[in-house]
mmCIF file of N, CA and C and ligand atoms in Angstrom:
data_model
loop_
_atom_site.group_PDB
_atom_site.id
_atom_site.type_symbol
_atom_site.label_atom_id
_atom_site.label_comp_id
_atom_site.label_asym_id
_atom_site.label_seq_id
_atom_site.Cartn_x
_atom_site.Cartn_y
_atom_site.Cartn_z
ATOM 1 N N UNK V 1 57.179 -37.491 6.717
ATOM 2 C CA UNK V 1 55.628 -37.082 6.366
ATOM 3 C C UNK V 1 54.847 -37.763 7.337
ATOM 4 N N UNK V 2 53.924 -37.180 7.997
ATOM 5 C CA UNK V 2 53.086 -37.640 9.016
ATOM 6 C C UNK V 2 51.636 -37.738 8.502
ATOM 7 N N UNK V 3 51.144 -38.857 7.804
ATOM 8 C CA UNK V 3 49.875 -38.741 7.420
ATOM 9 C C UNK V 3 49.211 -39.837 7.970
ATOM 10 N N UNK V 4 48.434 -39.670 9.016
ATOM 11 C CA UNK V 4 47.857 -40.930 9.700
ATOM 12 C C UNK V 4 47.156 -42.139 8.925
ATOM 13 N N UNK V 5 46.463 -41.678 7.890
ATOM 14 C CA UNK V 5 45.664 -42.581 7.149
ATOM 15 C C UNK V 5 46.707 -43.522 6.452
ATOM 16 N N UNK V 6 47.825 -43.024 6.256
ATOM 17 C CA UNK V 6 49.028 -44.031 5.596
ATOM 18 C C UNK V 6 49.573 -45.010 6.447
ATOM 19 N N UNK V 7 49.191 -44.610 7.967
ATOM 20 C CA UNK V 7 49.769 -45.923 8.914
ATOM 21 C C UNK V 7 48.732 -46.906 9.105
ATOM 22 N N UNK V 8 47.377 -46.690 8.647
ATOM 23 C CA UNK V 8 46.396 -47.843 8.726
ATOM 24 C C UNK V 8 46.847 -49.214 7.856
ATOM 25 N N UNK V 9 46.804 -50.201 8.596
ATOM 26 C CA UNK V 9 47.079 -51.364 7.737
ATOM 27 C C UNK V 9 45.763 -51.784 6.571
ATOM 28 N N UNK V 10 46.126 -51.366 5.576
ATOM 29 C CA UNK V 10 45.018 -51.558 4.452
ATOM 30 C C UNK V 10 44.918 -52.960 4.272
ATOM 31 N N UNK V 11 45.612 -53.943 4.709
ATOM 32 C CA UNK V 11 45.751 -55.193 4.418
ATOM 33 C C UNK V 11 44.493 -56.045 5.310
ATOM 34 N N UNK V 12 44.374 -55.321 6.425
ATOM 35 C CA UNK V 12 43.193 -55.844 7.170
ATOM 36 C C UNK V 12 42.008 -54.997 7.424
ATOM 37 N N UNK V 13 41.997 -53.995 6.649
ATOM 38 C CA UNK V 13 41.012 -53.177 6.753
ATOM 39 C C UNK V 13 39.680 -53.708 6.013
ATOM 40 N N UNK V 14 38.480 -53.680 6.663
ATOM 41 C CA UNK V 14 37.316 -54.078 6.291
ATOM 42 C C UNK V 14 36.304 -53.110 5.837
ATOM 43 N N UNK V 15 35.285 -53.372 5.065
ATOM 44 C CA UNK V 15 34.498 -52.153 4.629
ATOM 45 C C UNK V 15 33.479 -51.535 6.008
ATOM 46 N N UNK V 16 33.303 -50.187 5.876
ATOM 47 C CA UNK V 16 32.831 -49.524 7.166
ATOM 48 C C UNK V 16 32.999 -48.284 7.086
ATOM 49 N N UNK V 17 32.648 -47.601 8.207
ATOM 50 C CA UNK V 17 32.840 -46.196 8.482
ATOM 51 C C UNK V 17 33.997 -45.980 9.654
ATOM 52 N N UNK V 18 34.791 -45.118 9.452
ATOM 53 C CA UNK V 18 36.044 -45.054 10.104
ATOM 54 C C UNK V 18 36.271 -43.511 10.524
ATOM 55 N N UNK V 19 36.713 -43.255 11.854
ATOM 56 C CA UNK V 19 36.975 -41.860 12.017
ATOM 57 C C UNK V 19 38.582 -41.987 11.559
ATOM 58 N N UNK V 20 39.049 -41.151 10.646
ATOM 59 C CA UNK V 20 40.374 -41.213 9.831
ATOM 60 C C UNK V 20 41.373 -40.270 10.681
ATOM 61 N N UNK V 21 40.837 -38.868 11.268
ATOM 62 C CA UNK V 21 41.506 -37.961 11.849
ATOM 63 C C UNK V 21 40.583 -37.032 12.323
ATOM 64 N N UNK V 22 41.306 -36.326 13.381
ATOM 65 C CA UNK V 22 40.414 -35.421 14.061
ATOM 66 C C UNK V 22 41.638 -34.135 13.979
ATOM 67 N N UNK V 23 41.056 -32.807 13.360
ATOM 68 C CA UNK V 23 42.078 -31.885 13.476
ATOM 69 C C UNK V 23 41.419 -30.759 14.154
ATOM 70 N N UNK V 24 42.393 -29.815 14.601
ATOM 71 C CA UNK V 24 41.721 -28.533 15.160
ATOM 72 C C UNK V 24 42.297 -27.435 14.166
ATOM 73 N N UNK V 25 41.178 -26.557 14.029
ATOM 74 C CA UNK V 25 41.506 -25.281 13.309
ATOM 75 C C UNK V 25 40.943 -24.190 14.114
ATOM 76 N N UNK V 26 41.867 -23.199 14.789
ATOM 77 C CA UNK V 26 41.601 -22.365 15.611
ATOM 78 C C UNK V 26 41.154 -23.069 17.048
ATOM 79 N N UNK V 27 39.835 -22.729 17.253
ATOM 80 C CA UNK V 27 39.138 -23.335 18.325
ATOM 81 C C UNK V 27 38.144 -24.371 18.138
ATOM 82 N N UNK V 28 38.191 -24.702 16.826
ATOM 83 C CA UNK V 28 37.386 -25.685 16.324
ATOM 84 C C UNK V 28 37.876 -26.973 15.970
ATOM 85 N N UNK V 29 37.020 -28.099 15.961
ATOM 86 C CA UNK V 29 37.573 -29.347 15.510
ATOM 87 C C UNK V 29 36.987 -29.758 13.980
ATOM 88 N N UNK V 30 37.656 -30.419 13.434
ATOM 89 C CA UNK V 30 37.109 -31.044 12.231
ATOM 90 C C UNK V 30 37.382 -32.655 12.342
ATOM 91 N N UNK V 31 36.343 -33.400 12.030
ATOM 92 C CA UNK V 31 36.450 -34.736 11.980
ATOM 93 C C UNK V 31 36.367 -35.263 10.584
ATOM 94 N N UNK V 32 37.407 -36.149 9.996
ATOM 95 C CA UNK V 32 37.399 -36.543 8.763
ATOM 96 C C UNK V 32 36.981 -38.338 8.909
ATOM 97 N N UNK V 33 35.943 -38.632 8.369
ATOM 98 C CA UNK V 33 35.666 -39.922 8.275
ATOM 99 C C UNK V 33 36.059 -40.745 6.994
ATOM 100 N N UNK V 34 36.340 -41.748 7.098
ATOM 101 C CA UNK V 34 36.627 -42.859 5.839
ATOM 102 C C UNK V 34 35.451 -43.637 5.772
ATOM 103 N N UNK V 35 34.750 -43.248 4.634
ATOM 104 C CA UNK V 35 33.313 -44.337 4.489
ATOM 105 C C UNK V 35 34.078 -45.138 3.323
ATOM 106 N N UNK V 36 34.410 -46.291 3.750
ATOM 107 C CA UNK V 36 35.207 -47.508 3.065
ATOM 108 C C UNK V 36 34.103 -48.474 2.595
ATOM 109 N N UNK V 37 33.876 -48.277 1.144
ATOM 110 C CA UNK V 37 32.948 -49.045 0.482
ATOM 111 C C UNK V 37 33.454 -50.501 0.069
ATOM 112 N N UNK V 38 34.580 -50.584 -0.377
ATOM 113 C CA UNK V 38 35.212 -51.592 -0.788
ATOM 114 C C UNK V 38 36.471 -52.233 0.048
ATOM 115 N N UNK V 39 36.732 -53.410 0.064
ATOM 116 C CA UNK V 39 37.710 -53.835 0.784
ATOM 117 C C UNK V 39 38.931 -53.568 0.148
ATOM 118 N N UNK V 40 40.063 -52.979 0.577
ATOM 119 C CA UNK V 40 41.164 -52.518 -0.082
ATOM 120 C C UNK V 40 42.029 -53.580 -0.608
ATOM 121 N N UNK V 41 42.451 -53.552 -1.843
ATOM 122 C CA UNK V 41 43.443 -54.527 -2.658
ATOM 123 C C UNK V 41 42.731 -55.953 -2.623
ATOM 124 N N UNK V 42 41.445 -56.247 -2.349
ATOM 125 C CA UNK V 42 40.899 -57.636 -2.339
ATOM 126 C C UNK V 42 39.613 -57.481 -3.118
ATOM 127 N N UNK V 43 38.944 -56.677 -3.719
ATOM 128 C CA UNK V 43 37.797 -56.611 -4.427
ATOM 129 C C UNK V 43 38.059 -55.623 -5.525
ATOM 130 N N UNK V 44 37.196 -55.654 -6.591
ATOM 131 C CA UNK V 44 37.233 -54.420 -7.462
ATOM 132 C C UNK V 44 36.704 -53.146 -6.916
ATOM 133 N N UNK V 45 37.706 -52.087 -7.328
ATOM 134 C CA UNK V 45 37.068 -50.821 -6.635
ATOM 135 C C UNK V 45 36.113 -50.107 -7.474
ATOM 136 N N UNK V 46 35.414 -49.128 -6.930
ATOM 137 C CA UNK V 46 34.488 -48.299 -7.644
ATOM 138 C C UNK V 46 34.866 -47.940 -8.856
ATOM 139 N N UNK V 47 33.952 -47.873 -9.716
ATOM 140 C CA UNK V 47 34.240 -47.573 -11.302
ATOM 141 C C UNK V 47 33.916 -45.913 -10.897
ATOM 142 N N UNK V 48 34.715 -45.205 -11.917
ATOM 143 C CA UNK V 48 34.777 -43.719 -11.770
ATOM 144 C C UNK V 48 33.340 -43.090 -11.758
ATOM 145 N N UNK V 49 32.762 -43.586 -13.112
ATOM 146 C CA UNK V 49 31.200 -42.881 -13.313
ATOM 147 C C UNK V 49 30.386 -43.053 -12.065
ATOM 148 N N UNK V 50 30.354 -44.348 -11.324
ATOM 149 C CA UNK V 50 29.358 -44.443 -10.068
ATOM 150 C C UNK V 50 29.850 -43.703 -8.898
ATOM 151 N N UNK V 51 31.183 -43.878 -8.653
ATOM 152 C CA UNK V 51 31.751 -42.850 -7.695
ATOM 153 C C UNK V 51 31.587 -41.552 -7.935
ATOM 154 N N UNK V 52 31.533 -40.900 -9.217
ATOM 155 C CA UNK V 52 31.319 -39.408 -9.319
ATOM 156 C C UNK V 52 29.833 -39.302 -8.892
ATOM 157 N N UNK V 53 29.084 -39.997 -9.438
ATOM 158 C CA UNK V 53 27.497 -39.965 -9.017
ATOM 159 C C UNK V 53 27.244 -39.885 -7.719
ATOM 160 N N UNK V 54 27.848 -40.829 -6.978
ATOM 161 C CA UNK V 54 27.916 -40.967 -5.672
ATOM 162 C C UNK V 54 28.286 -39.493 -4.863
ATOM 163 N N UNK V 55 29.225 -39.112 -5.366
ATOM 164 C CA UNK V 55 29.764 -37.801 -4.813
ATOM 165 C C UNK V 55 28.746 -36.614 -4.881
ATOM 166 N N UNK V 56 28.168 -36.647 -6.313
ATOM 167 C CA UNK V 56 27.068 -35.538 -6.399
ATOM 168 C C UNK V 56 25.806 -35.777 -5.428
ATOM 169 N N UNK V 57 25.492 -37.100 -5.589
ATOM 170 C CA UNK V 57 24.204 -37.234 -4.713
ATOM 171 C C UNK V 57 24.345 -37.346 -3.170
ATOM 172 N N UNK V 58 25.626 -37.555 -2.655
ATOM 173 C CA UNK V 58 25.895 -37.321 -1.229
ATOM 174 C C UNK V 58 25.978 -36.039 -0.799
ATOM 175 N N UNK V 59 26.646 -35.291 -1.915
ATOM 176 C CA UNK V 59 26.768 -33.906 -1.501
ATOM 177 C C UNK V 59 25.546 -33.024 -1.332
ATOM 178 N N UNK V 60 24.657 -33.544 -2.601
ATOM 179 C CA UNK V 60 23.249 -32.799 -2.485
ATOM 180 C C UNK V 60 22.388 -33.154 -1.064
ATOM 181 N N UNK V 61 22.537 -34.470 -0.708
ATOM 182 C CA UNK V 61 21.882 -34.841 0.611
ATOM 183 C C UNK V 61 22.266 -34.074 1.674
ATOM 184 N N UNK V 62 23.742 -34.421 1.762
ATOM 185 C CA UNK V 62 24.291 -33.828 3.096
ATOM 186 C C UNK V 62 24.063 -32.445 3.311
ATOM 187 N N UNK V 63 24.030 -31.674 2.252
ATOM 188 C CA UNK V 63 24.121 -30.318 2.275
ATOM 189 C C UNK V 63 22.743 -29.635 2.253
ATOM 190 N N UNK V 64 21.592 -30.474 2.175
ATOM 191 C CA UNK V 64 20.193 -30.108 2.130
ATOM 192 C C UNK V 64 19.788 -29.873 3.635
ATOM 193 N N UNK V 65 18.614 -29.241 3.740
ATOM 194 C CA UNK V 65 17.990 -29.002 4.949
ATOM 195 C C UNK V 65 17.338 -30.269 5.630
ATOM 196 N N UNK V 66 17.161 -31.278 4.675
ATOM 197 C CA UNK V 66 16.792 -32.632 5.125
ATOM 198 C C UNK V 66 17.597 -33.430 6.050
ATOM 199 N N UNK V 67 18.909 -33.286 5.487
ATOM 200 C CA UNK V 67 20.011 -34.148 6.414
ATOM 201 C C UNK V 67 19.980 -33.542 7.898
ATOM 202 N N UNK V 68 19.653 -32.250 8.037
ATOM 203 C CA UNK V 68 19.914 -31.790 9.215
ATOM 204 C C UNK V 68 21.487 -31.518 9.611
ATOM 205 N N UNK V 69 22.261 -31.893 8.787
ATOM 206 C CA UNK V 69 23.760 -31.450 8.936
ATOM 207 C C UNK V 69 24.393 -30.690 7.969
ATOM 208 N N UNK V 70 23.427 -29.958 7.324
ATOM 209 C CA UNK V 70 24.107 -29.106 6.150
ATOM 210 C C UNK V 70 25.043 -27.967 6.607
ATOM 211 N N UNK V 71 24.613 -27.645 8.117
ATOM 212 C CA UNK V 71 25.771 -26.362 8.457
ATOM 213 C C UNK V 71 27.173 -27.180 8.950
ATOM 214 N N UNK V 72 27.071 -28.406 9.099
ATOM 215 C CA UNK V 72 28.437 -29.137 9.730
ATOM 216 C C UNK V 72 29.238 -29.697 8.629
ATOM 217 N N UNK V 73 28.778 -29.758 7.216
ATOM 218 C CA UNK V 73 29.279 -30.483 6.246
ATOM 219 C C UNK V 73 30.573 -29.462 5.672
ATOM 220 N N UNK V 74 31.910 -30.060 5.777
ATOM 221 C CA UNK V 74 32.989 -29.074 5.067
ATOM 222 C C UNK V 74 33.288 -29.836 3.619
ATOM 223 N N UNK V 75 33.233 -31.212 3.620
ATOM 224 C CA UNK V 75 33.653 -31.882 2.492
ATOM 225 C C UNK V 75 33.221 -33.173 2.211
ATOM 226 N N UNK V 76 32.805 -33.650 0.993
ATOM 227 C CA UNK V 76 32.543 -34.971 0.704
ATOM 228 C C UNK V 76 33.169 -35.262 -0.545
ATOM 229 N N UNK V 77 33.970 -36.304 -0.677
ATOM 230 C CA UNK V 77 34.571 -36.599 -1.987
ATOM 231 C C UNK V 77 35.168 -37.894 -1.985
ATOM 232 N N UNK V 78 35.590 -38.364 -3.400
ATOM 233 C CA UNK V 78 36.159 -39.864 -3.496
ATOM 234 C C UNK V 78 37.655 -39.814 -3.160
ATOM 235 N N UNK V 79 37.873 -41.049 -2.443
ATOM 236 C CA UNK V 79 39.210 -41.389 -2.480
ATOM 237 C C UNK V 79 40.030 -41.611 -3.609
ATOM 238 N N UNK V 80 41.092 -41.265 -3.833
ATOM 239 C CA UNK V 80 41.964 -41.810 -5.036
ATOM 240 C C UNK V 80 42.022 -43.017 -5.154
ATOM 241 N N UNK V 81 42.240 -43.895 -4.182
ATOM 242 C CA UNK V 81 42.171 -45.208 -4.574
ATOM 243 C C UNK V 81 40.850 -46.001 -4.970
ATOM 244 N N UNK V 82 39.901 -45.223 -4.844
ATOM 245 C CA UNK V 82 38.403 -45.582 -5.372
ATOM 246 C C UNK V 82 37.855 -46.836 -4.452
ATOM 247 N N UNK V 83 38.096 -46.738 -3.267
ATOM 248 C CA UNK V 83 37.633 -47.799 -2.280
ATOM 249 C C UNK V 83 36.602 -47.108 -1.300
ATOM 250 N N UNK V 84 36.400 -45.858 -1.551
ATOM 251 C CA UNK V 84 35.427 -45.300 -0.612
ATOM 252 C C UNK V 84 35.439 -43.523 -0.998
ATOM 253 N N UNK V 85 34.825 -43.131 0.186
ATOM 254 C CA UNK V 85 34.727 -41.591 0.166
ATOM 255 C C UNK V 85 35.420 -40.839 1.536
ATOM 256 N N UNK V 86 35.591 -39.879 1.515
ATOM 257 C CA UNK V 86 35.970 -38.989 2.616
ATOM 258 C C UNK V 86 34.838 -38.030 2.936
ATOM 259 N N UNK V 87 34.622 -37.917 4.323
ATOM 260 C CA UNK V 87 33.497 -37.145 4.595
ATOM 261 C C UNK V 87 34.201 -36.137 5.833
ATOM 262 N N UNK V 88 34.305 -35.032 5.636
ATOM 263 C CA UNK V 88 34.691 -33.894 6.736
ATOM 264 C C UNK V 88 33.698 -33.193 7.194
ATOM 265 N N UNK V 89 33.522 -33.395 8.320
ATOM 266 C CA UNK V 89 32.269 -32.579 9.425
ATOM 267 C C UNK V 89 32.890 -31.623 10.414
ATOM 268 N N UNK V 90 32.160 -30.599 10.904
ATOM 269 C CA UNK V 90 32.620 -29.707 11.871
ATOM 270 C C UNK V 90 32.386 -30.595 13.166
ATOM 271 N N UNK V 91 33.190 -30.469 13.942
ATOM 272 C CA UNK V 91 33.028 -30.928 15.435
ATOM 273 C C UNK V 91 34.003 -32.153 15.793
ATOM 274 N N UNK V 92 34.049 -32.440 16.763
ATOM 275 C CA UNK V 92 34.736 -33.792 17.416
ATOM 276 C C UNK V 92 33.786 -34.828 17.367
ATOM 277 N N UNK V 93 33.847 -35.784 16.345
ATOM 278 C CA UNK V 93 32.711 -36.589 16.380
ATOM 279 C C UNK V 93 33.163 -38.281 16.246
ATOM 280 N N UNK V 94 32.052 -39.020 16.539
ATOM 281 C CA UNK V 94 32.535 -40.332 16.272
ATOM 282 C C UNK V 94 31.425 -40.992 15.504
ATOM 283 N N UNK V 95 31.822 -42.329 15.108
ATOM 284 C CA UNK V 95 31.054 -43.005 13.968
ATOM 285 C C UNK V 95 29.548 -42.946 14.257
ATOM 286 N N UNK V 96 29.257 -43.331 15.707
ATOM 287 C CA UNK V 96 27.945 -43.562 16.058
ATOM 288 C C UNK V 96 26.992 -42.093 16.039
ATOM 289 N N UNK V 97 27.694 -41.059 16.014
ATOM 290 C CA UNK V 97 26.991 -39.795 15.687
ATOM 291 C C UNK V 97 26.468 -39.511 14.287
ATOM 292 N N UNK V 98 27.041 -40.161 13.286
ATOM 293 C CA UNK V 98 26.671 -40.016 12.004
ATOM 294 C C UNK V 98 26.128 -41.286 11.153
ATOM 295 N N UNK V 99 25.773 -42.411 11.938
ATOM 296 C CA UNK V 99 25.259 -43.400 11.458
ATOM 297 C C UNK V 99 23.915 -43.311 10.863
ATOM 298 N N UNK V 100 23.151 -42.580 11.660
ATOM 299 C CA UNK V 100 21.443 -42.159 11.034
ATOM 300 C C UNK V 100 21.941 -41.321 9.713
ATOM 301 N N UNK V 101 22.690 -40.312 9.802
ATOM 302 C CA UNK V 101 22.791 -39.531 8.528
ATOM 303 C C UNK V 101 23.445 -40.145 7.561
ATOM 304 N N UNK V 102 24.443 -41.099 7.731
ATOM 305 C CA UNK V 102 24.703 -42.037 6.516
ATOM 306 C C UNK V 102 23.859 -42.918 5.997
ATOM 307 N N UNK V 103 22.942 -43.397 7.022
ATOM 308 C CA UNK V 103 21.878 -44.462 6.464
ATOM 309 C C UNK V 103 20.963 -43.824 5.686
ATOM 310 N N UNK V 104 20.474 -42.522 6.191
ATOM 311 C CA UNK V 104 19.451 -41.695 5.340
ATOM 312 C C UNK V 104 19.942 -41.195 4.070
ATOM 313 N N UNK V 105 21.447 -41.037 3.945
ATOM 314 C CA UNK V 105 21.927 -40.584 2.713
ATOM 315 C C UNK V 105 21.886 -41.675 1.813
ATOM 316 N N UNK V 106 22.162 -42.833 2.158
ATOM 317 C CA UNK V 106 22.007 -43.913 1.400
ATOM 318 C C UNK V 106 20.815 -44.225 0.740
ATOM 319 N N UNK V 107 19.737 -44.168 1.841
ATOM 320 C CA UNK V 107 18.482 -44.343 1.365
ATOM 321 C C UNK V 107 17.813 -43.157 0.173
ATOM 322 N N UNK V 108 18.457 -42.151 0.642
ATOM 323 C CA UNK V 108 18.049 -40.802 -0.502
ATOM 324 C C UNK V 108 18.761 -41.425 -1.857
ATOM 325 N N UNK V 109 19.649 -41.923 -1.803
ATOM 326 C CA UNK V 109 20.501 -42.431 -3.172
ATOM 327 C C UNK V 109 19.955 -43.660 -3.736
ATOM 328 N N UNK V 110 19.459 -44.603 -2.882
ATOM 329 C CA UNK V 110 18.609 -45.801 -3.328
ATOM 330 C C UNK V 110 17.531 -45.556 -3.974
ATOM 331 N N UNK V 111 16.792 -44.749 -3.407
ATOM 332 C CA UNK V 111 15.138 -44.123 -4.028
ATOM 333 C C UNK V 111 15.475 -43.143 -4.961
ATOM 334 N N UNK V 112 16.557 -42.666 -5.440
ATOM 335 C CA UNK V 112 16.647 -41.513 -6.309
ATOM 336 C C UNK V 112 16.316 -41.667 -7.669
ATOM 337 N N UNK V 113 15.264 -41.015 -8.173
ATOM 338 C CA UNK V 113 14.709 -41.247 -9.468
ATOM 339 C C UNK V 113 14.665 -40.181 -10.379
ATOM 340 N N UNK V 114 15.593 -38.998 -10.142
ATOM 341 C CA UNK V 114 15.233 -37.778 -10.729
ATOM 342 C C UNK V 114 16.789 -37.574 -11.472
ATOM 343 N N UNK V 115 17.008 -36.418 -12.236
ATOM 344 C CA UNK V 115 18.357 -35.984 -12.847
ATOM 345 C C UNK V 115 19.111 -35.849 -11.851
ATOM 346 N N UNK V 116 20.372 -36.330 -12.211
ATOM 347 C CA UNK V 116 21.511 -36.267 -11.357
ATOM 348 C C UNK V 116 21.806 -34.769 -11.032
ATOM 349 N N UNK V 117 21.916 -34.447 -9.885
ATOM 350 C CA UNK V 117 22.051 -32.867 -9.722
ATOM 351 C C UNK V 117 23.539 -32.262 -10.223
ATOM 352 N N UNK V 118 23.403 -31.119 -10.604
ATOM 353 C CA UNK V 118 24.492 -30.399 -10.957
ATOM 354 C C UNK V 118 25.247 -31.313 -12.142
ATOM 355 N N UNK V 119 24.636 -31.891 -13.084
ATOM 356 C CA UNK V 119 24.992 -32.498 -13.997
ATOM 357 C C UNK V 119 25.167 -31.812 -15.295
ATOM 358 N N UNK V 120 25.634 -31.036 -15.560
ATOM 359 C CA UNK V 120 25.796 -30.002 -16.665
ATOM 360 C C UNK V 120 27.455 -29.364 -16.794
ATOM 361 N N UNK V 121 27.701 -29.069 -18.137
ATOM 362 C CA UNK V 121 28.889 -28.803 -18.500
ATOM 363 C C UNK V 121 29.431 -27.546 -17.619
ATOM 364 N N UNK V 122 28.314 -26.766 -17.249
ATOM 365 C CA UNK V 122 28.672 -25.585 -16.509
ATOM 366 C C UNK V 122 28.846 -25.768 -14.964
ATOM 367 N N UNK V 123 28.341 -26.799 -14.451
ATOM 368 C CA UNK V 123 28.405 -27.092 -12.969
ATOM 369 C C UNK V 123 29.375 -28.242 -12.785
ATOM 370 N N UNK V 124 29.738 -29.046 -13.732
ATOM 371 C CA UNK V 124 30.732 -30.137 -13.226
ATOM 372 C C UNK V 124 31.815 -30.226 -14.406
ATOM 373 N N UNK V 125 33.015 -30.721 -13.955
ATOM 374 C CA UNK V 125 33.956 -31.012 -14.781
ATOM 375 C C UNK V 125 34.167 -32.060 -15.354
ATOM 376 N N UNK V 126 33.374 -32.912 -15.490
ATOM 377 C CA UNK V 126 33.162 -34.020 -16.338
ATOM 378 C C UNK V 126 31.719 -34.721 -16.205
ATOM 379 N N UNK V 127 30.685 -33.969 -16.902
ATOM 380 C CA UNK V 127 29.343 -34.169 -16.440
ATOM 381 C C UNK V 127 28.999 -35.438 -17.157
ATOM 382 N N UNK V 128 29.551 -35.866 -18.342
ATOM 383 C CA UNK V 128 29.129 -37.062 -19.024
ATOM 384 C C UNK V 128 29.594 -38.414 -18.312
ATOM 385 N N UNK V 129 30.499 -38.161 -17.239
ATOM 386 C CA UNK V 129 31.074 -39.584 -16.789
ATOM 387 C C UNK V 129 30.358 -39.790 -15.337
ATOM 388 N N UNK V 130 28.800 -40.129 -15.416
ATOM 389 C CA UNK V 130 28.283 -40.557 -14.400
ATOM 390 C C UNK V 130 27.496 -41.728 -14.686
ATOM 391 N N UNK V 131 27.037 -42.591 -13.791
ATOM 392 C CA UNK V 131 26.301 -43.717 -13.792
ATOM 393 C C UNK V 131 25.477 -43.965 -12.500
ATOM 394 N N UNK V 132 23.938 -43.415 -12.878
ATOM 395 C CA UNK V 132 23.150 -43.509 -11.779
ATOM 396 C C UNK V 132 22.788 -44.895 -11.225
ATOM 397 N N UNK V 133 22.582 -45.776 -12.233
ATOM 398 C CA UNK V 133 22.260 -47.021 -11.922
ATOM 399 C C UNK V 133 23.293 -47.875 -11.113
ATOM 400 N N UNK V 134 24.504 -47.533 -11.323
ATOM 401 C CA UNK V 134 25.448 -48.409 -10.564
ATOM 402 C C UNK V 134 25.716 -47.630 -9.262
ATOM 403 N N UNK V 135 25.647 -46.321 -9.212
ATOM 404 C CA UNK V 135 25.726 -45.604 -7.834
ATOM 405 C C UNK V 135 24.462 -46.031 -6.937
ATOM 406 N N UNK V 136 23.375 -46.380 -7.494
ATOM 407 C CA UNK V 136 22.328 -46.837 -6.665
ATOM 408 C C UNK V 136 22.590 -48.376 -6.165
ATOM 409 N N UNK V 137 23.277 -49.120 -7.086
ATOM 410 C CA UNK V 137 23.587 -50.341 -6.877
ATOM 411 C C UNK V 137 24.643 -50.464 -5.581
ATOM 412 N N UNK V 138 25.469 -49.579 -5.875
ATOM 413 C CA UNK V 138 26.638 -49.749 -4.560
ATOM 414 C C UNK V 138 26.138 -49.171 -3.443
ATOM 415 N N UNK V 139 25.344 -48.242 -3.363
ATOM 416 C CA UNK V 139 24.660 -47.530 -2.315
ATOM 417 C C UNK V 139 23.908 -48.582 -1.580
ATOM 418 N N UNK V 140 22.944 -49.358 -2.246
ATOM 419 C CA UNK V 140 22.289 -50.475 -1.774
ATOM 420 C C UNK V 140 23.100 -51.603 -1.215
ATOM 421 N N UNK V 141 24.146 -52.037 -1.796
ATOM 422 C CA UNK V 141 24.951 -53.145 -1.422
ATOM 423 C C UNK V 141 25.633 -52.642 0.146
ATOM 424 N N UNK V 142 26.287 -51.340 0.101
ATOM 425 C CA UNK V 142 26.817 -50.870 1.300
ATOM 426 C C UNK V 142 25.849 -50.743 2.302
ATOM 427 N N UNK V 143 24.662 -50.087 1.992
ATOM 428 C CA UNK V 143 23.956 -49.980 2.982
ATOM 429 C C UNK V 143 23.262 -51.449 3.890
ATOM 430 N N UNK V 144 22.969 -52.461 2.909
ATOM 431 C CA UNK V 144 22.321 -53.565 3.111
ATOM 432 C C UNK V 144 23.464 -54.726 3.965
ATOM 433 N N UNK V 145 24.725 -54.660 3.354
ATOM 434 C CA UNK V 145 25.574 -55.500 3.964
ATOM 435 C C UNK V 145 26.606 -55.004 5.058
ATOM 436 N N UNK V 146 26.725 -53.675 5.085
ATOM 437 C CA UNK V 146 27.679 -53.101 6.113
ATOM 438 C C UNK V 146 26.921 -52.041 7.031
ATOM 439 N N UNK V 147 26.016 -51.210 6.660
ATOM 440 C CA UNK V 147 25.609 -49.927 7.367
ATOM 441 C C UNK V 147 24.383 -50.647 8.123
ATOM 442 N N UNK V 148 23.725 -51.394 7.685
ATOM 443 C CA UNK V 148 22.341 -51.856 8.232
ATOM 444 C C UNK V 148 22.548 -53.102 9.077
ATOM 445 N N UNK V 149 23.500 -53.356 9.663
ATOM 446 C CA UNK V 149 23.587 -54.774 10.141
ATOM 447 C C UNK V 149 24.489 -54.507 11.550
HETATM 448 ZN ZN1 ZN M 201 30.799 -33.656 -11.103
#
């Protein structure tokens, strides 16, 4: 089995944003980023409710006109290990290309004060399992301690 992300040494991985893989689909490229919010195996992972809320808010922002990247977004979603999120974008990209996008996305979450988007039983598979307060806390922590330094 050849899964590049399994070959990364998670014992030395720090918080940050990494290019996890670049794939070709036809004549196009897709770049998968690891948005690593927690140090693997060394600190408590994200709670499911706040990770779920981060997913809803990141998807909302990234796919909005405001982000200016809406046409490039393929996927944003949580890692099963709950230490971060995967972001898949069209194109052959590096981390510098998306730093402003991610900073703006986190500021959107930090300042978010409305109803969580798509937070109904019709739109979400577990709509009661959210935590906006902790999502904002984690977004602020990652922004201040990792992205904005
Ligand atoms: Zn949901």
